[in-house]
Amino acid sequence: MRLSSAQRLRTFIYTKEDMDAYRNGSPIDPRKITQRSLARRADVSQAFISQLASGKKTSCKPETAERIAEVIGVDVTVLFDPEHATVSCIA
């Protein structure tokens, strides 16, 4: 399935910018999840989550998309476009 928007995914996960802001004294959003935790719970690599969040990868198998959405706690259509299902991505 094709990721609707890397920016939308980043609203659910901690980014480098979030962590830099935290180190500078800004509060963290407790509703977000770390990329490492998301990857572990969705059974994918942290590098894959990072690539999705950066826009370097834009699609994955429907099963992977469903696991990512389930871990985040949203319907898969919030993050992925079901019209663009694919089996070409390894994850």
PDB file of N, CA and C in Angstrom:
ATOM      1  N   MET A   1       0.848  -1.176   0.000  1.00  0.00           N
ATOM      2  CA  MET A   1       0.000   0.000   0.000  1.00  0.00           C
ATOM      3  C   MET A   1       0.890   1.235   0.000  1.00  0.00           C
ATOM      4  N   ARG A   2       0.393   2.281  -0.602  1.00  0.00           N
ATOM      5  CA  ARG A   2       1.168   3.513  -0.685  1.00  0.00           C
ATOM      6  C   ARG A   2       0.873   4.395   0.533  1.00  0.00           C
ATOM      7  N   LEU A   3       1.946   4.907   1.133  1.00  0.00           N
ATOM      8  CA  LEU A   3       1.831   5.832   2.252  1.00  0.00           C
ATOM      9  C   LEU A   3       1.169   7.117   1.751  1.00  0.00           C
ATOM     10  N   SER A   4       0.136   7.553   2.428  1.00  0.00           N
ATOM     11  CA  SER A   4      -0.563   8.774   2.010  1.00  0.00           C
ATOM     12  C   SER A   4       0.353   9.986   2.091  1.00  0.00           C
ATOM     13  N   SER A   5       1.110  10.070   3.204  1.00  0.00           N
ATOM     14  CA  SER A   5       1.979  11.221   3.415  1.00  0.00           C
ATOM     15  C   SER A   5       2.994  10.895   4.500  1.00  0.00           C
ATOM     16  N   ALA A   6       4.264  11.135   4.190  1.00  0.00           N
ATOM     17  CA  ALA A   6       5.304  10.941   5.208  1.00  0.00           C
ATOM     18  C   ALA A   6       5.062  11.904   6.370  1.00  0.00           C
ATOM     19  N   GLN A   7       4.602  13.100   6.059  1.00  0.00           N
ATOM     20  CA  GLN A   7       4.326  14.090   7.104  1.00  0.00           C
ATOM     21  C   GLN A   7       3.241  13.574   8.059  1.00  0.00           C
ATOM     22  N   ARG A   8       2.239  12.948   7.529  1.00  0.00           N
ATOM     23  CA  ARG A   8       1.173  12.409   8.387  1.00  0.00           C
ATOM     24  C   ARG A   8       1.730  11.334   9.317  1.00  0.00           C
ATOM     25  N   LEU A   9       2.589  10.453   8.793  1.00  0.00           N
ATOM     26  CA  LEU A   9       3.207   9.436   9.636  1.00  0.00           C
ATOM     27  C   LEU A   9       4.028  10.094  10.738  1.00  0.00           C
ATOM     28  N   ARG A  10       4.751  11.154  10.400  1.00  0.00           N
ATOM     29  CA  ARG A  10       5.590  11.844  11.388  1.00  0.00           C
ATOM     30  C   ARG A  10       4.777  12.469  12.518  1.00  0.00           C
ATOM     31  N   THR A  11       3.495  12.699  12.310  1.00  0.00           N
ATOM     32  CA  THR A  11       2.688  13.247  13.402  1.00  0.00           C
ATOM     33  C   THR A  11       2.437  12.212  14.497  1.00  0.00           C
ATOM     34  N   PHE A  12       2.692  10.941  14.196  1.00  0.00           N
ATOM     35  CA  PHE A  12       2.461   9.866  15.160  1.00  0.00           C
ATOM     36  C   PHE A  12       3.740   9.320  15.787  1.00  0.00           C
ATOM     37  N   ILE A  13       4.904   9.678  15.231  1.00  0.00           N
ATOM     38  CA  ILE A  13       6.164   9.144  15.733  1.00  0.00           C
ATOM     39  C   ILE A  13       7.119  10.278  16.091  1.00  0.00           C
ATOM     40  N   TYR A  14       8.038   9.983  17.004  1.00  0.00           N
ATOM     41  CA  TYR A  14       9.062  10.952  17.353  1.00  0.00           C
ATOM     42  C   TYR A  14      10.063  11.058  16.216  1.00  0.00           C
ATOM     43  N   THR A  15      10.374  12.284  15.861  1.00  0.00           N
ATOM     44  CA  THR A  15      11.357  12.553  14.826  1.00  0.00           C
ATOM     45  C   THR A  15      12.608  13.136  15.470  1.00  0.00           C
ATOM     46  N   LYS A  16      13.633  13.318  14.689  1.00  0.00           N
ATOM     47  CA  LYS A  16      14.855  13.946  15.183  1.00  0.00           C
ATOM     48  C   LYS A  16      14.541  15.339  15.719  1.00  0.00           C
ATOM     49  N   GLU A  17      13.663  16.048  15.030  1.00  0.00           N
ATOM     50  CA  GLU A  17      13.289  17.392  15.469  1.00  0.00           C
ATOM     51  C   GLU A  17      12.597  17.361  16.833  1.00  0.00           C
ATOM     52  N   ASP A  18      11.737  16.354  17.046  1.00  0.00           N
ATOM     53  CA  ASP A  18      11.077  16.198  18.348  1.00  0.00           C
ATOM     54  C   ASP A  18      12.103  15.974  19.451  1.00  0.00           C
ATOM     55  N   MET A  19      13.065  15.108  19.181  1.00  0.00           N
ATOM     56  CA  MET A  19      14.060  14.781  20.193  1.00  0.00           C
ATOM     57  C   MET A  19      14.976  15.974  20.465  1.00  0.00           C
ATOM     58  N   ASP A  20      15.333  16.728  19.412  1.00  0.00           N
ATOM     59  CA  ASP A  20      16.145  17.930  19.604  1.00  0.00           C
ATOM     60  C   ASP A  20      15.388  18.952  20.453  1.00  0.00           C
ATOM     61  N   ALA A  21      14.107  19.129  20.183  1.00  0.00           N
ATOM     62  CA  ALA A  21      13.290  20.061  20.958  1.00  0.00           C
ATOM     63  C   ALA A  21      13.199  19.613  22.414  1.00  0.00           C
ATOM     64  N   TYR A  22      13.067  18.313  22.634  1.00  0.00           N
ATOM     65  CA  TYR A  22      13.006  17.764  23.992  1.00  0.00           C
ATOM     66  C   TYR A  22      14.308  18.053  24.741  1.00  0.00           C
ATOM     67  N   ARG A  23      15.425  17.856  24.071  1.00  0.00           N
ATOM     68  CA  ARG A  23      16.726  18.130  24.692  1.00  0.00           C
ATOM     69  C   ARG A  23      16.882  19.611  25.045  1.00  0.00           C
ATOM     70  N   ASN A  24      16.155  20.455  24.323  1.00  0.00           N
ATOM     71  CA  ASN A  24      16.213  21.892  24.573  1.00  0.00           C
ATOM     72  C   ASN A  24      15.127  22.364  25.532  1.00  0.00           C
ATOM     73  N   GLY A  25      14.436  21.416  26.175  1.00  0.00           N
ATOM     74  CA  GLY A  25      13.483  21.757  27.220  1.00  0.00           C
ATOM     75  C   GLY A  25      12.019  21.738  26.855  1.00  0.00           C
ATOM     76  N   SER A  26      11.683  21.454  25.608  1.00  0.00           N
ATOM     77  CA  SER A  26      10.276  21.387  25.218  1.00  0.00           C
ATOM     78  C   SER A  26       9.665  20.080  25.716  1.00  0.00           C
ATOM     79  N   PRO A  27       8.394  20.111  26.095  1.00  0.00           N
ATOM     80  CA  PRO A  27       7.749  18.869  26.529  1.00  0.00           C
ATOM     81  C   PRO A  27       7.559  17.924  25.343  1.00  0.00           C
ATOM     82  N   ILE A  28       7.498  16.631  25.645  1.00  0.00           N
ATOM     83  CA  ILE A  28       7.261  15.655  24.583  1.00  0.00           C
ATOM     84  C   ILE A  28       5.781  15.319  24.527  1.00  0.00           C
ATOM     85  N   ASP A  29       5.332  14.905  23.372  1.00  0.00           N
ATOM     86  CA  ASP A  29       3.935  14.522  23.169  1.00  0.00           C
ATOM     87  C   ASP A  29       3.776  13.055  23.562  1.00  0.00           C
ATOM     88  N   PRO A  30       3.067  12.770  24.640  1.00  0.00           N
ATOM     89  CA  PRO A  30       2.960  11.378  25.100  1.00  0.00           C
ATOM     90  C   PRO A  30       2.152  10.484  24.161  1.00  0.00           C
ATOM     91  N   ARG A  31       1.479  11.066  23.184  1.00  0.00           N
ATOM     92  CA  ARG A  31       0.700  10.251  22.235  1.00  0.00           C
ATOM     93  C   ARG A  31       1.575   9.674  21.129  1.00  0.00           C
ATOM     94  N   LYS A  32       2.800  10.195  20.988  1.00  0.00           N
ATOM     95  CA  LYS A  32       3.686   9.702  19.939  1.00  0.00           C
ATOM     96  C   LYS A  32       4.441   8.469  20.394  1.00  0.00           C
ATOM     97  N   ILE A  33       5.004   7.751  19.424  1.00  0.00           N
ATOM     98  CA  ILE A  33       5.757   6.531  19.672  1.00  0.00           C
ATOM     99  C   ILE A  33       7.128   6.679  19.016  1.00  0.00           C
ATOM    100  N   THR A  34       8.127   6.057  19.594  1.00  0.00           N
ATOM    101  CA  THR A  34       9.445   6.104  18.966  1.00  0.00           C
ATOM    102  C   THR A  34       9.460   5.216  17.728  1.00  0.00           C
ATOM    103  N   GLN A  35      10.324   5.556  16.809  1.00  0.00           N
ATOM    104  CA  GLN A  35      10.459   4.744  15.606  1.00  0.00           C
ATOM    105  C   GLN A  35      10.890   3.330  15.970  1.00  0.00           C
ATOM    106  N   ARG A  36      11.775   3.205  16.933  1.00  0.00           N
ATOM    107  CA  ARG A  36      12.259   1.888  17.353  1.00  0.00           C
ATOM    108  C   ARG A  36      11.119   1.047  17.919  1.00  0.00           C
ATOM    109  N   SER A  37      10.307   1.647  18.768  1.00  0.00           N
ATOM    110  CA  SER A  37       9.194   0.915  19.367  1.00  0.00           C
ATOM    111  C   SER A  37       8.169   0.520  18.304  1.00  0.00           C
ATOM    112  N   LEU A  38       7.857   1.439  17.411  1.00  0.00           N
ATOM    113  CA  LEU A  38       6.921   1.134  16.328  1.00  0.00           C
ATOM    114  C   LEU A  38       7.453  -0.014  15.482  1.00  0.00           C
ATOM    115  N   ALA A  39       8.724   0.051  15.136  1.00  0.00           N
ATOM    116  CA  ALA A  39       9.323  -0.997  14.312  1.00  0.00           C
ATOM    117  C   ALA A  39       9.260  -2.343  15.005  1.00  0.00           C
ATOM    118  N   ARG A  40       9.631  -2.382  16.269  1.00  0.00           N
ATOM    119  CA  ARG A  40       9.628  -3.636  17.011  1.00  0.00           C
ATOM    120  C   ARG A  40       8.212  -4.212  17.083  1.00  0.00           C
ATOM    121  N   ARG A  41       7.254  -3.377  17.429  1.00  0.00           N
ATOM    122  CA  ARG A  41       5.883  -3.853  17.603  1.00  0.00           C
ATOM    123  C   ARG A  41       5.211  -4.200  16.279  1.00  0.00           C
ATOM    124  N   ALA A  42       5.622  -3.566  15.179  1.00  0.00           N
ATOM    125  CA  ALA A  42       5.038  -3.860  13.862  1.00  0.00           C
ATOM    126  C   ALA A  42       5.845  -4.922  13.112  1.00  0.00           C
ATOM    127  N   ASP A  43       6.925  -5.401  13.732  1.00  0.00           N
ATOM    128  CA  ASP A  43       7.767  -6.450  13.157  1.00  0.00           C
ATOM    129  C   ASP A  43       8.401  -6.033  11.835  1.00  0.00           C
ATOM    130  N   VAL A  44       8.963  -4.817  11.834  1.00  0.00           N
ATOM    131  CA  VAL A  44       9.749  -4.316  10.707  1.00  0.00           C
ATOM    132  C   VAL A  44      11.018  -3.702  11.284  1.00  0.00           C
ATOM    133  N   SER A  45      11.933  -3.311  10.425  1.00  0.00           N
ATOM    134  CA  SER A  45      13.166  -2.700  10.913  1.00  0.00           C
ATOM    135  C   SER A  45      12.941  -1.215  11.234  1.00  0.00           C
ATOM    136  N   GLN A  46      13.754  -0.711  12.152  1.00  0.00           N
ATOM    137  CA  GLN A  46      13.692   0.717  12.469  1.00  0.00           C
ATOM    138  C   GLN A  46      14.083   1.526  11.238  1.00  0.00           C
ATOM    139  N   ALA A  47      15.004   0.996  10.445  1.00  0.00           N
ATOM    140  CA  ALA A  47      15.416   1.684   9.218  1.00  0.00           C
ATOM    141  C   ALA A  47      14.237   1.836   8.255  1.00  0.00           C
ATOM    142  N   PHE A  48      13.390   0.820   8.189  1.00  0.00           N
ATOM    143  CA  PHE A  48      12.222   0.896   7.309  1.00  0.00           C
ATOM    144  C   PHE A  48      11.268   2.004   7.769  1.00  0.00           C
ATOM    145  N   ILE A  49      11.018   2.088   9.076  1.00  0.00           N
ATOM    146  CA  ILE A  49      10.145   3.146   9.605  1.00  0.00           C
ATOM    147  C   ILE A  49      10.767   4.508   9.318  1.00  0.00           C
ATOM    148  N   SER A  50      12.060   4.622   9.507  1.00  0.00           N
ATOM    149  CA  SER A  50      12.757   5.877   9.229  1.00  0.00           C
ATOM    150  C   SER A  50      12.628   6.263   7.756  1.00  0.00           C
ATOM    151  N   GLN A  51      12.745   5.284   6.870  1.00  0.00           N
ATOM    152  CA  GLN A  51      12.619   5.555   5.440  1.00  0.00           C
ATOM    153  C   GLN A  51      11.203   5.978   5.070  1.00  0.00           C
ATOM    154  N   LEU A  52      10.201   5.384   5.701  1.00  0.00           N
ATOM    155  CA  LEU A  52       8.823   5.814   5.463  1.00  0.00           C
ATOM    156  C   LEU A  52       8.631   7.249   5.956  1.00  0.00           C
ATOM    157  N   ALA A  53       9.140   7.531   7.160  1.00  0.00           N
ATOM    158  CA  ALA A  53       8.962   8.858   7.759  1.00  0.00           C
ATOM    159  C   ALA A  53       9.686   9.944   6.973  1.00  0.00           C
ATOM    160  N   SER A  54      10.783   9.588   6.332  1.00  0.00           N
ATOM    161  CA  SER A  54      11.540  10.575   5.562  1.00  0.00           C
ATOM    162  C   SER A  54      11.047  10.696   4.124  1.00  0.00           C
ATOM    163  N   GLY A  55      10.223   9.755   3.696  1.00  0.00           N
ATOM    164  CA  GLY A  55       9.736   9.774   2.322  1.00  0.00           C
ATOM    165  C   GLY A  55      10.612   9.004   1.353  1.00  0.00           C
ATOM    166  N   LYS A  56      11.699   8.386   1.844  1.00  0.00           N
ATOM    167  CA  LYS A  56      12.570   7.604   0.965  1.00  0.00           C
ATOM    168  C   LYS A  56      11.875   6.350   0.465  1.00  0.00           C
ATOM    169  N   LYS A  57      11.008   5.788   1.291  1.00  0.00           N
ATOM    170  CA  LYS A  57      10.137   4.683   0.876  1.00  0.00           C
ATOM    171  C   LYS A  57       8.711   5.198   0.974  1.00  0.00           C
ATOM    172  N   THR A  58       7.880   4.756   0.051  1.00  0.00           N
ATOM    173  CA  THR A  58       6.509   5.255   0.035  1.00  0.00           C
ATOM    174  C   THR A  58       5.457   4.158   0.034  1.00  0.00           C
ATOM    175  N   SER A  59       5.896   2.898   0.050  1.00  0.00           N
ATOM    176  CA  SER A  59       4.899   1.828   0.007  1.00  0.00           C
ATOM    177  C   SER A  59       5.394   0.592   0.749  1.00  0.00           C
ATOM    178  N   CYS A  60       4.452  -0.285   1.040  1.00  0.00           N
ATOM    179  CA  CYS A  60       4.759  -1.550   1.690  1.00  0.00           C
ATOM    180  C   CYS A  60       3.610  -2.518   1.441  1.00  0.00           C
ATOM    181  N   LYS A  61       3.803  -3.730   1.880  1.00  0.00           N
ATOM    182  CA  LYS A  61       2.758  -4.736   1.740  1.00  0.00           C
ATOM    183  C   LYS A  61       1.552  -4.343   2.593  1.00  0.00           C
ATOM    184  N   PRO A  62       0.359  -4.702   2.175  1.00  0.00           N
ATOM    185  CA  PRO A  62      -0.834  -4.383   2.967  1.00  0.00           C
ATOM    186  C   PRO A  62      -0.755  -4.896   4.401  1.00  0.00           C
ATOM    187  N   GLU A  63      -0.179  -6.071   4.595  1.00  0.00           N
ATOM    188  CA  GLU A  63      -0.070  -6.623   5.951  1.00  0.00           C
ATOM    189  C   GLU A  63       0.811  -5.741   6.835  1.00  0.00           C
ATOM    190  N   THR A  64       1.884  -5.215   6.258  1.00  0.00           N
ATOM    191  CA  THR A  64       2.787  -4.339   6.996  1.00  0.00           C
ATOM    192  C   THR A  64       2.085  -3.032   7.333  1.00  0.00           C
ATOM    193  N   ALA A  65       1.372  -2.477   6.367  1.00  0.00           N
ATOM    194  CA  ALA A  65       0.632  -1.239   6.595  1.00  0.00           C
ATOM    195  C   ALA A  65      -0.379  -1.418   7.719  1.00  0.00           C
ATOM    196  N   GLU A  66      -1.052  -2.544   7.720  1.00  0.00           N
ATOM    197  CA  GLU A  66      -2.048  -2.822   8.761  1.00  0.00           C
ATOM    198  C   GLU A  66      -1.408  -2.931  10.139  1.00  0.00           C
ATOM    199  N   ARG A  67      -0.236  -3.583  10.219  1.00  0.00           N
ATOM    200  CA  ARG A  67       0.450  -3.700  11.515  1.00  0.00           C
ATOM    201  C   ARG A  67       0.911  -2.329  12.017  1.00  0.00           C
ATOM    202  N   ILE A  68       1.442  -1.506  11.133  1.00  0.00           N
ATOM    203  CA  ILE A  68       1.896  -0.166  11.515  1.00  0.00           C
ATOM    204  C   ILE A  68       0.719   0.646  12.039  1.00  0.00           C
ATOM    205  N   ALA A  69      -0.374   0.642  11.306  1.00  0.00           N
ATOM    206  CA  ALA A  69      -1.561   1.395  11.725  1.00  0.00           C
ATOM    207  C   ALA A  69      -2.111   0.870  13.047  1.00  0.00           C
ATOM    208  N   GLU A  70      -2.118  -0.449  13.218  1.00  0.00           N
ATOM    209  CA  GLU A  70      -2.627  -1.031  14.459  1.00  0.00           C
ATOM    210  C   GLU A  70      -1.784  -0.605  15.658  1.00  0.00           C
ATOM    211  N   VAL A  71      -0.471  -0.620  15.506  1.00  0.00           N
ATOM    212  CA  VAL A  71       0.405  -0.206  16.608  1.00  0.00           C
ATOM    213  C   VAL A  71       0.172   1.263  16.951  1.00  0.00           C
ATOM    214  N   ILE A  72       0.017   2.091  15.944  1.00  0.00           N
ATOM    215  CA  ILE A  72      -0.208   3.516  16.173  1.00  0.00           C
ATOM    216  C   ILE A  72      -1.604   3.765  16.740  1.00  0.00           C
ATOM    217  N   GLY A  73      -2.533   2.874  16.406  1.00  0.00           N
ATOM    218  CA  GLY A  73      -3.889   3.005  16.925  1.00  0.00           C
ATOM    219  C   GLY A  73      -4.827   3.781  16.032  1.00  0.00           C
ATOM    220  N   VAL A  74      -4.581   3.702  14.717  1.00  0.00           N
ATOM    221  CA  VAL A  74      -5.449   4.383  13.757  1.00  0.00           C
ATOM    222  C   VAL A  74      -5.874   3.388  12.686  1.00  0.00           C
ATOM    223  N   ASP A  75      -6.918   3.732  11.956  1.00  0.00           N
ATOM    224  CA  ASP A  75      -7.337   2.931  10.817  1.00  0.00           C
ATOM    225  C   ASP A  75      -6.254   3.015   9.748  1.00  0.00           C
ATOM    226  N   VAL A  76      -6.024   1.933   9.049  1.00  0.00           N
ATOM    227  CA  VAL A  76      -4.966   1.890   8.042  1.00  0.00           C
ATOM    228  C   VAL A  76      -5.135   2.991   6.996  1.00  0.00           C
ATOM    229  N   THR A  77      -6.369   3.396   6.702  1.00  0.00           N
ATOM    230  CA  THR A  77      -6.602   4.424   5.682  1.00  0.00           C
ATOM    231  C   THR A  77      -6.177   5.816   6.136  1.00  0.00           C
ATOM    232  N   VAL A  78      -5.888   5.986   7.418  1.00  0.00           N
ATOM    233  CA  VAL A  78      -5.372   7.270   7.895  1.00  0.00           C
ATOM    234  C   VAL A  78      -3.950   7.480   7.381  1.00  0.00           C
ATOM    235  N   LEU A  79      -3.192   6.399   7.260  1.00  0.00           N
ATOM    236  CA  LEU A  79      -1.792   6.492   6.847  1.00  0.00           C
ATOM    237  C   LEU A  79      -1.528   6.012   5.428  1.00  0.00           C
ATOM    238  N   PHE A  80      -2.317   5.068   4.961  1.00  0.00           N
ATOM    239  CA  PHE A  80      -2.039   4.438   3.673  1.00  0.00           C
ATOM    240  C   PHE A  80      -3.240   4.531   2.745  1.00  0.00           C
ATOM    241  N   ASP A  81      -2.955   4.605   1.454  1.00  0.00           N
ATOM    242  CA  ASP A  81      -3.988   4.669   0.433  1.00  0.00           C
ATOM    243  C   ASP A  81      -4.274   3.251  -0.056  1.00  0.00           C
ATOM    244  N   PRO A  82      -5.441   2.697   0.287  1.00  0.00           N
ATOM    245  CA  PRO A  82      -5.734   1.320  -0.108  1.00  0.00           C
ATOM    246  C   PRO A  82      -5.882   1.131  -1.618  1.00  0.00           C
ATOM    247  N   GLU A  83      -6.035   2.200  -2.352  1.00  0.00           N
ATOM    248  CA  GLU A  83      -6.152   2.108  -3.810  1.00  0.00           C
ATOM    249  C   GLU A  83      -4.814   1.731  -4.450  1.00  0.00           C
ATOM    250  N   HIS A  84      -3.745   1.915  -3.715  1.00  0.00           N
ATOM    251  CA  HIS A  84      -2.408   1.645  -4.255  1.00  0.00           C
ATOM    252  C   HIS A  84      -1.740   0.489  -3.513  1.00  0.00           C
ATOM    253  N   ALA A  85      -2.442  -0.609  -3.396  1.00  0.00           N
ATOM    254  CA  ALA A  85      -1.858  -1.799  -2.770  1.00  0.00           C
ATOM    255  C   ALA A  85      -0.721  -2.304  -3.635  1.00  0.00           C
ATOM    256  N   THR A  86       0.329  -2.773  -2.972  1.00  0.00           N
ATOM    257  CA  THR A  86       1.495  -3.260  -3.703  1.00  0.00           C
ATOM    258  C   THR A  86       2.088  -4.477  -3.003  1.00  0.00           C
ATOM    259  N   VAL A  87       2.770  -5.285  -3.761  1.00  0.00           N
ATOM    260  CA  VAL A  87       3.507  -6.395  -3.172  1.00  0.00           C
ATOM    261  C   VAL A  87       4.985  -6.294  -3.512  1.00  0.00           C
ATOM    262  N   SER A  88       5.412  -5.144  -4.058  1.00  0.00           N
ATOM    263  CA  SER A  88       6.794  -5.011  -4.499  1.00  0.00           C
ATOM    264  C   SER A  88       7.740  -4.592  -3.397  1.00  0.00           C
ATOM    265  N   CYS A  89       7.244  -4.152  -2.278  1.00  0.00           N
ATOM    266  CA  CYS A  89       8.086  -3.674  -1.184  1.00  0.00           C
ATOM    267  C   CYS A  89       8.386  -4.809  -0.215  1.00  0.00           C
ATOM    268  N   ILE A  90       9.622  -4.901   0.208  1.00  0.00           N
ATOM    269  CA  ILE A  90      10.002  -5.932   1.162  1.00  0.00           C
ATOM    270  C   ILE A  90       9.917  -5.345   2.565  1.00  0.00           C
ATOM    271  N   ALA A  91       8.850  -5.655   3.258  1.00  0.00           N
ATOM    272  CA  ALA A  91       8.703  -5.248   4.668  1.00  0.00           C
ATOM    273  C   ALA A  91       7.361  -5.694   5.174  1.00  0.00           C
TER     274      ALA A  91
END
